[in-house]
N, CA, C and O atoms as a DFTB+ gen file, in Angstrom:
500 C
 N C O
     1  1      30.736       9.021      -3.243
     2  2      30.882       9.295      -1.739
     3  2      30.392      10.899      -1.583
     4  3      30.899      12.000      -1.800
     5  1      29.147      10.400      -1.097
     6  2      28.289      11.597      -0.264
     7  2      27.919      11.680       0.953
     8  3      27.253      10.722       1.344
     9  1      28.164      12.665       1.840
    10  2      27.689      12.759       3.061
    11  2      26.535      14.375       3.126
    12  3      26.836      15.523       2.800
    13  1      25.600      13.997       3.511
    14  2      24.514      15.163       3.791
    15  2      24.129      15.399       5.113
    16  3      23.299      14.607       5.561
    17  1      24.619      16.505       6.029
    18  2      23.886      16.703       7.276
    19  2      22.535      17.502       7.325
    20  3      22.188      18.430       6.594
    21  1      21.833      16.897       8.400
    22  2      20.376      17.712       8.391
    23  2      20.522      17.962       9.912
    24  3      21.401      17.447      10.604
    25  1      19.403      18.951      10.432
    26  2      18.771      19.046      12.107
    27  2      19.458      20.071      12.633
    28  3      19.256      20.357      13.813
    29  1      20.399      20.816      11.855
    30  2      20.724      22.484      12.448
    31  2      19.746      23.392      12.404
    32  3      18.904      23.245      11.518
    33  1      19.620      24.509      13.312
    34  2      18.789      25.200      13.468
    35  2      19.300      26.548      14.634
    36  3      20.413      26.644      15.150
    37  1      18.302      27.344      14.801
    38  2      18.379      28.055      16.128
    39  2      17.755      27.725      17.231
    40  3      16.629      27.230      17.185
    41  1      18.512      27.993      18.582
    42  2      17.821      27.229      19.669
    43  2      18.581      28.388      20.929
    44  3      19.695      28.910      20.977
    45  1      17.593      28.443      21.681
    46  2      18.288      29.323      23.128
    47  2      19.292      28.535      23.815
    48  3      19.229      27.305      23.808
    49  1      20.294      29.225      24.460
    50  2      20.974      28.584      25.443
    51  2      20.139      27.782      26.301
    52  3      19.053      28.227      26.669
    53  1      20.632      26.385      26.736
    54  2      20.468      25.104      27.471
    55  2      19.289      24.252      26.631
    56  3      18.715      23.339      27.223
    57  1      18.961      24.548      25.328
    58  2      17.928      23.839      24.732
    59  2      18.816      22.830      23.639
    60  3      19.956      23.259      23.464
    61  1      18.621      22.067      23.178
    62  2      18.878      20.840      22.426
    63  2      18.377      20.582      20.894
    64  3      17.207      20.640      20.515
    65  1      19.485      20.294      20.126
    66  2      19.227      19.908      18.938
    67  2      19.990      18.509      18.618
    68  3      20.883      18.010      19.304
    69  1      19.514      18.069      17.594
    70  2      19.958      16.601      16.872
    71  2      20.482      16.771      15.586
    72  3      19.860      17.498      14.811
    73  1      21.476      16.251      15.236
    74  2      22.035      16.383      13.919
    75  2      22.134      14.980      13.477
    76  3      22.511      14.014      14.142
    77  1      21.740      15.017      12.260
    78  2      21.874      13.779      11.526
    79  2      22.637      13.760      10.243
    80  3      22.457      14.610       9.371
    81  1      23.576      12.683      10.129
    82  2      24.466      12.514       8.734
    83  2      23.984      11.469       8.083
    84  3      23.796      10.418       8.696
    85  1      23.713      11.576       6.784
    86  2      23.325      10.384       5.943
    87  2      24.342      10.333       5.205
    88  3      24.719      11.377       4.671
    89  1      25.192       8.861       4.938
    90  2      26.150       8.886       3.935
    91  2      26.139       7.643       2.984
    92  3      25.819       6.532       3.407
    93  1      26.526       7.886       1.589
    94  2      26.171       6.684       0.864
    95  2      27.332       5.794       1.083
    96  3      28.218       6.061       1.896
    97  1      27.312       4.561       0.230
    98  2      27.873       3.558       0.311
    99  2      29.277       3.831       0.024
   100  3      29.520       4.104      -1.152
   101  1      30.454       3.814       1.011
   102  2      31.780       3.872       0.449
   103  2      32.122       2.531      -0.286
   104  3      31.504       1.482      -0.106
   105  1      33.115       2.684      -1.081
   106  2      33.495       1.818      -1.587
   107  2      34.065       0.577      -0.550
   108  3      33.787      -0.614      -0.686
   109  1      34.963       1.182       0.557
   110  2      35.212       0.294       1.732
   111  2      34.772       0.993       2.981
   112  3      35.001       2.190       3.152
   113  1      34.166       0.280       3.820
   114  2      33.624       0.536       4.886
   115  2      34.611       1.947       5.400
   116  3      35.838       2.038       5.439
   117  1      33.568       2.952       5.756
   118  2      34.297       3.843       6.314
   119  2      34.679       3.658       8.009
   120  3      33.858       3.324       8.863
   121  1      36.142       3.964       8.254
   122  2      36.044       3.352       9.437
   123  2      36.053       4.448      10.722
   124  3      35.948       4.027      11.874
   125  1      36.167       5.677      10.474
   126  2      35.903       6.900      11.449
   127  2      34.762       7.653      10.846
   128  3      34.761       7.718       9.617
   129  1      33.773       8.245      11.510
   130  2      32.825       9.147      11.561
   131  2      33.050      10.495      12.115
   132  3      33.892      10.139      12.940
   133  1      32.979      11.415      12.251
   134  2      33.098      12.474      12.944
   135  2      32.056      14.139      12.850
   136  3      31.717      14.731      11.826
   137  1      31.869      14.390      13.804
   138  2      31.586      15.841      13.690
   139  2      32.202      16.971      13.816
   140  3      32.574      17.293      14.944
   141  1      32.437      17.772      12.782
   142  2      33.510      19.187      13.234
   143  2      32.557      20.410      13.069
   144  3      31.412      20.368      12.619
   145  1      33.219      21.484      13.502
   146  2      32.482      22.660      13.169
   147  2      33.426      23.910      13.013
   148  3      34.642      24.024      13.169
   149  1      32.718      24.561      12.752
   150  2      33.712      25.849      12.248
   151  2      32.846      27.167      12.674
   152  3      31.648      27.178      12.392
   153  1      33.343      28.102      13.243
   154  2      32.680      29.298      13.599
   155  2      33.216      30.380      13.017
   156  3      34.444      30.320      12.939
   157  1      32.715      31.362      12.576
   158  2      33.242      32.550      11.785
   159  2      34.641      33.094      12.539
   160  3      34.794      33.470      13.702
   161  1      35.638      32.989      11.395
   162  2      36.839      33.413      11.750
   163  2      37.912      32.551      12.276
   164  3      39.088      32.912      12.252
   165  1      37.542      31.463      12.732
   166  2      37.910      30.358      13.420
   167  2      38.372      29.128      12.740
   168  3      37.836      28.897      11.656
   169  1      39.472      28.100      13.267
   170  2      39.608      26.992      12.340
   171  2      38.573      25.935      12.613
   172  3      37.935      25.863      13.663
   173  1      38.473      25.250      11.748
   174  2      37.353      24.185      12.242
   175  2      38.340      23.257      12.989
   176  3      39.546      23.013      13.026
   177  1      37.043      22.825      13.631
   178  2      37.872      22.179      14.961
   179  2      36.875      20.387      15.156
   180  3      35.894      20.218      14.433
   181  1      37.145      19.666      15.793
   182  2      36.781      18.479      15.702
   183  2      35.726      18.480      17.171
   184  3      35.828      19.166      18.188
   185  1      34.750      17.464      16.816
   186  2      33.637      17.992      17.882
   187  2      33.675      16.501      18.759
   188  3      33.887      16.452      19.971
   189  1      33.462      15.479      18.012
   190  2      33.292      13.957      18.167
   191  2      33.022      13.171      17.038
   192  3      32.302      13.205      16.040
   193  1      34.066      12.276      17.685
   194  2      34.510      10.998      16.573
   195  2      33.673       9.607      16.749
   196  3      33.713       9.307      17.943
   197  1      33.046       8.800      16.117
   198  2      33.084       7.495      16.560
   199  2      33.890       6.770      15.309
   200  3      34.320       7.327      14.298
   201  1      33.988       5.103      15.731
   202  2      34.513       4.478      15.197
   203  2      33.402       3.393      14.588
   204  3      32.682       2.768      15.367
   205  1      33.308       3.208      13.119
   206  2      32.073       2.099      12.997
   207  2      31.767       1.246      12.905
   208  3      30.659       0.735      12.744
   209  1      33.515       0.638      13.066
   210  2      33.566      -0.978      13.142
   211  2      32.966      -1.204      14.986
   212  3      32.048      -2.009      15.147
   213  1      33.421      -0.617      15.994
   214  2      33.065      -1.128      17.348
   215  2      32.266       0.125      18.008
   216  3      31.570      -0.096      18.998
   217  1      32.355       1.390      17.492
   218  2      31.508       2.367      18.473
   219  2      32.067       3.296      19.022
   220  3      31.590       4.416      19.204
   221  1      33.712       2.695      19.506
   222  2      34.583       3.916      20.398
   223  2      34.271       5.199      20.092
   224  3      33.685       5.308      19.014
   225  1      34.518       6.464      20.836
   226  2      33.968       7.478      20.891
   227  2      35.122       8.259      21.083
   228  3      36.025       7.627      21.631
   229  1      35.443       9.685      20.752
   230  2      36.031      10.432      21.238
   231  2      35.455      12.208      21.128
   232  3      34.841      12.713      20.188
   233  1      35.798      12.724      22.128
   234  2      35.013      14.074      22.277
   235  2      36.198      15.090      22.663
   236  3      37.237      14.915      23.299
   237  1      35.581      16.351      21.965
   238  2      36.156      17.721      22.570
   239  2      35.947      18.104      23.643
   240  3      34.786      18.433      23.885
   241  1      36.884      18.211      24.633
   242  2      36.533      18.665      25.831
   243  2      35.524      19.911      26.376
   244  3      35.034      20.212      27.464
   245  1      35.500      20.324      25.355
   246  2      34.322      21.295      25.231
   247  2      33.035      20.937      25.537
   248  3      32.294      21.615      26.248
   249  1      32.689      19.697      24.927
   250  2      31.472      19.083      24.566
   251  2      30.862      17.829      25.553
   252  3      29.707      17.488      25.808
   253  1      32.118      17.336      25.964
   254  2      32.116      16.330      26.954
   255  2      30.756      16.128      28.212
   256  3      30.432      16.900      29.114
   257  1      30.329      15.144      27.927
   258  2      28.917      15.234      29.013
   259  2      27.933      16.285      28.703
   260  3      27.326      16.706      29.688
   261  1      27.541      16.964      27.222
   262  2      26.762      17.538      26.766
   263  2      26.716      16.918      24.990
   264  3      25.755      17.245      24.293
   265  1      27.182      16.548      24.747
   266  2      27.129      15.910      23.392
   267  2      27.089      14.188      23.246
   268  3      27.684      13.598      24.148
   269  1      26.545      13.478      22.363
   270  2      26.918      12.227      22.306
   271  2      26.746      12.163      20.407
   272  3      26.140      12.847      19.582
   273  1      27.569      11.051      20.350
   274  2      27.888      10.774      18.876
   275  2      27.259       9.809      18.782
   276  3      26.947       9.442      19.915
   277  1      26.692       8.840      17.666
   278  2      26.146       7.337      17.739
   279  2      26.138       7.070      15.933
   280  3      26.119       7.994      15.119
   281  1      26.149       6.165      15.716
   282  2      25.918       5.686      14.571
   283  2      24.754       4.576      14.453
   284  3      24.214       4.067      15.435
   285  1      24.484       4.312      13.279
   286  2      23.528       3.183      12.699
   287  2      24.281       2.375      11.302
   288  3      23.709       2.534      10.223
   289  1      25.208       1.751      11.327
   290  2      25.426       1.111      10.299
   291  2      24.671       0.772       8.884
   292  3      24.986       0.958       7.708
   293  1      23.443       0.147       9.578
   294  2      22.203      -0.417       8.868
   295  2      21.628       0.460       8.182
   296  3      21.194       0.187       7.062
   297  1      21.497       1.871       8.807
   298  2      20.916       2.944       8.324
   299  2      21.984       3.596       7.493
   300  3      21.583       4.116       6.452
   301  1      23.002       3.651       7.702
   302  2      24.108       4.528       7.330
   303  2      23.988       6.106       7.886
   304  3      24.028       7.080       7.134
   305  1      23.887       6.154       8.844
   306  2      23.640       7.333       9.702
   307  2      24.929       7.699      10.986
   308  3      25.657       6.953      11.641
   309  1      24.785       9.066      10.944
   310  2      25.391       9.145      12.192
   311  2      24.623      10.302      12.934
   312  3      24.267      11.156      12.122
   313  1      24.390      10.488      13.763
   314  2      24.058      11.580      14.906
   315  2      24.520      11.857      15.959
   316  3      24.959      11.030      16.758
   317  1      24.483      13.386      16.160
   318  2      25.241      13.911      17.319
   319  2      24.108      14.461      18.067
   320  3      23.521      15.408      17.543
   321  1      23.799      14.137      18.922
   322  2      22.929      14.911      20.072
   323  2      23.558      15.723      20.561
   324  3      24.707      15.472      20.926
   325  1      22.913      17.140      20.747
   326  2      23.614      18.565      21.659
   327  2      22.591      19.048      22.479
   328  3      21.594      19.670      22.111
   329  1      22.966      18.651      23.856
   330  2      22.259      19.139      25.253
   331  2      22.895      20.138      25.422
   332  3      23.971      20.378      24.874
   333  1      22.060      21.159      26.539
   334  2      22.612      21.996      27.032
   335  2      23.578      23.062      26.225
   336  3      24.727      23.251      26.623
   337  1      23.097      23.694      25.164
   338  2      23.916      24.148      24.125
   339  2      23.957      25.647      24.936
   340  3      23.159      26.255      25.649
   341  1      25.418      25.917      24.394
   342  2      25.668      27.485      24.974
   343  2      26.167      28.341      23.605
   344  3      26.831      27.882      22.676
   345  1      25.716      29.553      23.733
   346  2      26.384      30.637      22.604
   347  2      27.407      29.884      21.881
   348  3      27.149      29.443      20.761
   349  1      28.800      29.661      22.552
   350  2      29.815      29.149      22.052
   351  2      29.565      28.028      21.233
   352  3      30.486      27.767      20.459
   353  1      28.523      27.255      21.183
   354  2      28.499      26.358      20.019
   355  2      28.303      26.737      18.745
   356  3      28.597      26.125      17.719
   357  1      27.800      27.760      18.871
   358  2      27.159      28.411      17.575
   359  2      28.521      28.264      16.143
   360  3      29.615      28.809      16.289
   361  1      28.253      27.652      15.171
   362  2      29.010      27.317      14.064
   363  2      28.121      26.591      12.865
   364  3      26.905      26.432      12.760
   365  1      29.070      26.271      12.128
   366  2      28.347      25.656      10.974
   367  2      29.475      24.191      11.374
   368  3      30.666      24.069      11.663
   369  1      28.065      23.077      11.148
   370  2      28.518      22.044      11.672
   371  2      28.742      20.883      10.633
   372  3      27.727      20.615       9.989
   373  1      29.989      20.053      10.301
   374  2      29.987      19.379       9.285
   375  2      30.303      17.911       9.635
   376  3      31.293      17.742      10.348
   377  1      29.643      16.878       9.259
   378  2      30.007      15.509       9.074
   379  2      30.926      14.958       8.093
   380  3      30.776      15.111       6.881
   381  1      32.095      14.169       8.754
   382  2      33.020      14.143       7.791
   383  2      33.350      11.999       7.917
   384  3      32.650      11.258       8.607
   385  1      34.146      11.690       7.342
   386  2      34.694       9.953       7.320
   387  2      36.000       9.978       6.699
   388  3      36.557      10.907       6.114
   389  1      36.474       8.553       6.975
   390  2      37.949       8.497       6.447
   391  2      37.288       6.972       6.612
   392  3      36.268       6.538       7.148
   393  1      38.641       6.262       5.714
   394  2      38.465       5.062       5.523
   395  2      39.763       4.594       6.400
   396  3      39.840       3.368       6.320
   397  1      40.410       4.929       6.899
   398  2      41.791       5.288       7.748
   399  2      41.641       4.933       8.937
   400  3      40.789       5.481       9.636
   401  1      42.511       3.856       9.454
   402  2      42.446       3.770      10.766
   403  2      43.088       4.927      11.669
   404  3      44.231       5.197      11.300
   405  1      42.716       5.545      12.570
   406  2      43.318       6.742      13.057
   407  2      43.690       6.391      14.240
   408  3      42.975       5.671      14.936
   409  1      45.182       6.970      14.753
   410  2      45.361       7.124      16.185
   411  2      44.646       7.890      17.007
   412  3      44.029       8.897      16.659
   413  1      44.709       7.426      18.153
   414  2      43.513       8.393      19.126
   415  2      44.015      10.027      19.141
   416  3      43.056      10.799      19.166
   417  1      45.070      10.543      19.132
   418  2      45.672      11.874      19.109
   419  2      45.109      12.073      17.817
   420  3      44.610      13.196      17.883
   421  1      44.870      11.521      16.456
   422  2      44.225      12.323      15.489
   423  2      43.109      12.337      15.010
   424  3      42.926      13.012      13.997
   425  1      41.981      11.561      15.622
   426  2      40.933      11.217      15.414
   427  2      40.244      12.599      15.536
   428  3      39.260      12.573      14.796
   429  1      40.326      13.511      16.012
   430  2      39.777      14.862      16.287
   431  2      40.629      16.072      15.186
   432  3      40.225      17.233      15.125
   433  1      41.248      15.819      14.767
   434  2      41.846      16.728      13.531
   435  2      41.325      16.171      12.217
   436  3      41.446      15.096      11.630
   437  1      40.430      17.807      11.883
   438  2      39.925      17.478      10.346
   439  2      40.845      17.204       9.119
   440  3      40.421      17.016       7.978
   441  1      42.106      17.203       9.475
   442  2      42.950      16.763       8.498
   443  2      43.023      15.362       7.974
   444  3      43.263      14.927       6.848
   445  1      42.723      14.727       9.222
   446  2      42.899      13.284       8.877
   447  2      41.308      12.522       8.263
   448  3      40.981      11.335       8.261
   449  1      40.557      13.735       7.782
   450  2      39.402      13.170       7.333
   451  2      39.681      13.363       5.739
   452  3      40.494      14.165       5.280
   453  1      38.667      12.275       4.798
   454  2      38.807      12.668       3.386
   455  2      37.267      13.214       3.040
   456  3      37.036      14.308       2.526
   457  1      36.470      12.434       3.345
   458  2      35.197      12.850       3.062
   459  2      34.094      13.578       3.709
   460  3      33.536      12.948       4.608
   461  1      33.538      15.057       3.397
   462  2      32.699      16.113       4.043
   463  2      31.393      16.354       3.367
   464  3      31.186      16.516       2.164
   465  1      30.437      16.347       4.493
   466  2      29.226      16.927       3.849
   467  2      29.626      18.625       3.814
   468  3      30.637      19.188       4.233
   469  1      28.333      19.215       3.099
   470  2      28.600      20.611       3.142
   471  2      28.009      21.325       4.224
   472  3      27.717      22.502       4.011
   473  1      27.760      20.797       5.430
   474  2      27.067      21.265       6.541
   475  2      26.122      21.636       6.758
   476  3      25.339      21.925       5.853
   477  1      25.767      21.800       8.282
   478  2      24.417      22.368       8.852
   479  2      24.618      23.721      10.073
   480  3      25.135      23.432      11.152
   481  1      24.332      24.651       9.898
   482  2      24.119      25.792      10.858
   483  2      23.499      25.193      12.039
   484  3      22.754      24.213      12.012
   485  1      23.874      25.882      13.131
   486  2      23.540      25.840      14.666
   487  2      23.816      26.897      15.013
   488  3      24.959      27.203      14.675
   489  1      23.225      27.740      15.626
   490  2      22.947      29.045      16.076
   491  2      22.275      29.055      17.758
   492  3      21.081      28.826      17.951
   493  1      23.060      29.299      18.675
   494  2      22.604      29.415      19.861
   495  2      22.659      30.819      20.345
   496  3      23.655      31.533      20.230
   497  1      21.549      31.173      20.888
   498  2      21.299      32.546      21.493
   499  2      20.819      32.538      22.821
   500  3      20.586      33.600      23.399
């Protein structure tokens, strides 16, 4: 199982970035894929998740209306479109997946995810 993120970089406040996560074939289909982030000195937090079976999404309140998560099961990719970026969005962004069905209250919790990519840095100035 391998997840690889791409698309990070540096951008000015108000700008946009699009992150992409490519994942290898799981033994069983991954039920939820998500994007998480961790800023220096802070805990890792959930940003957005998507149910690969039906497309249902969950977002952290801090990114609602600005970020959009999507997936393409045929290409085995998950993307995160980030618009109107703010300096507080600066962090290392990670792609993650889990084979388990998750209760709504748990979908943004990093502890619920098994598979993780190495991360991609996003810096907003």
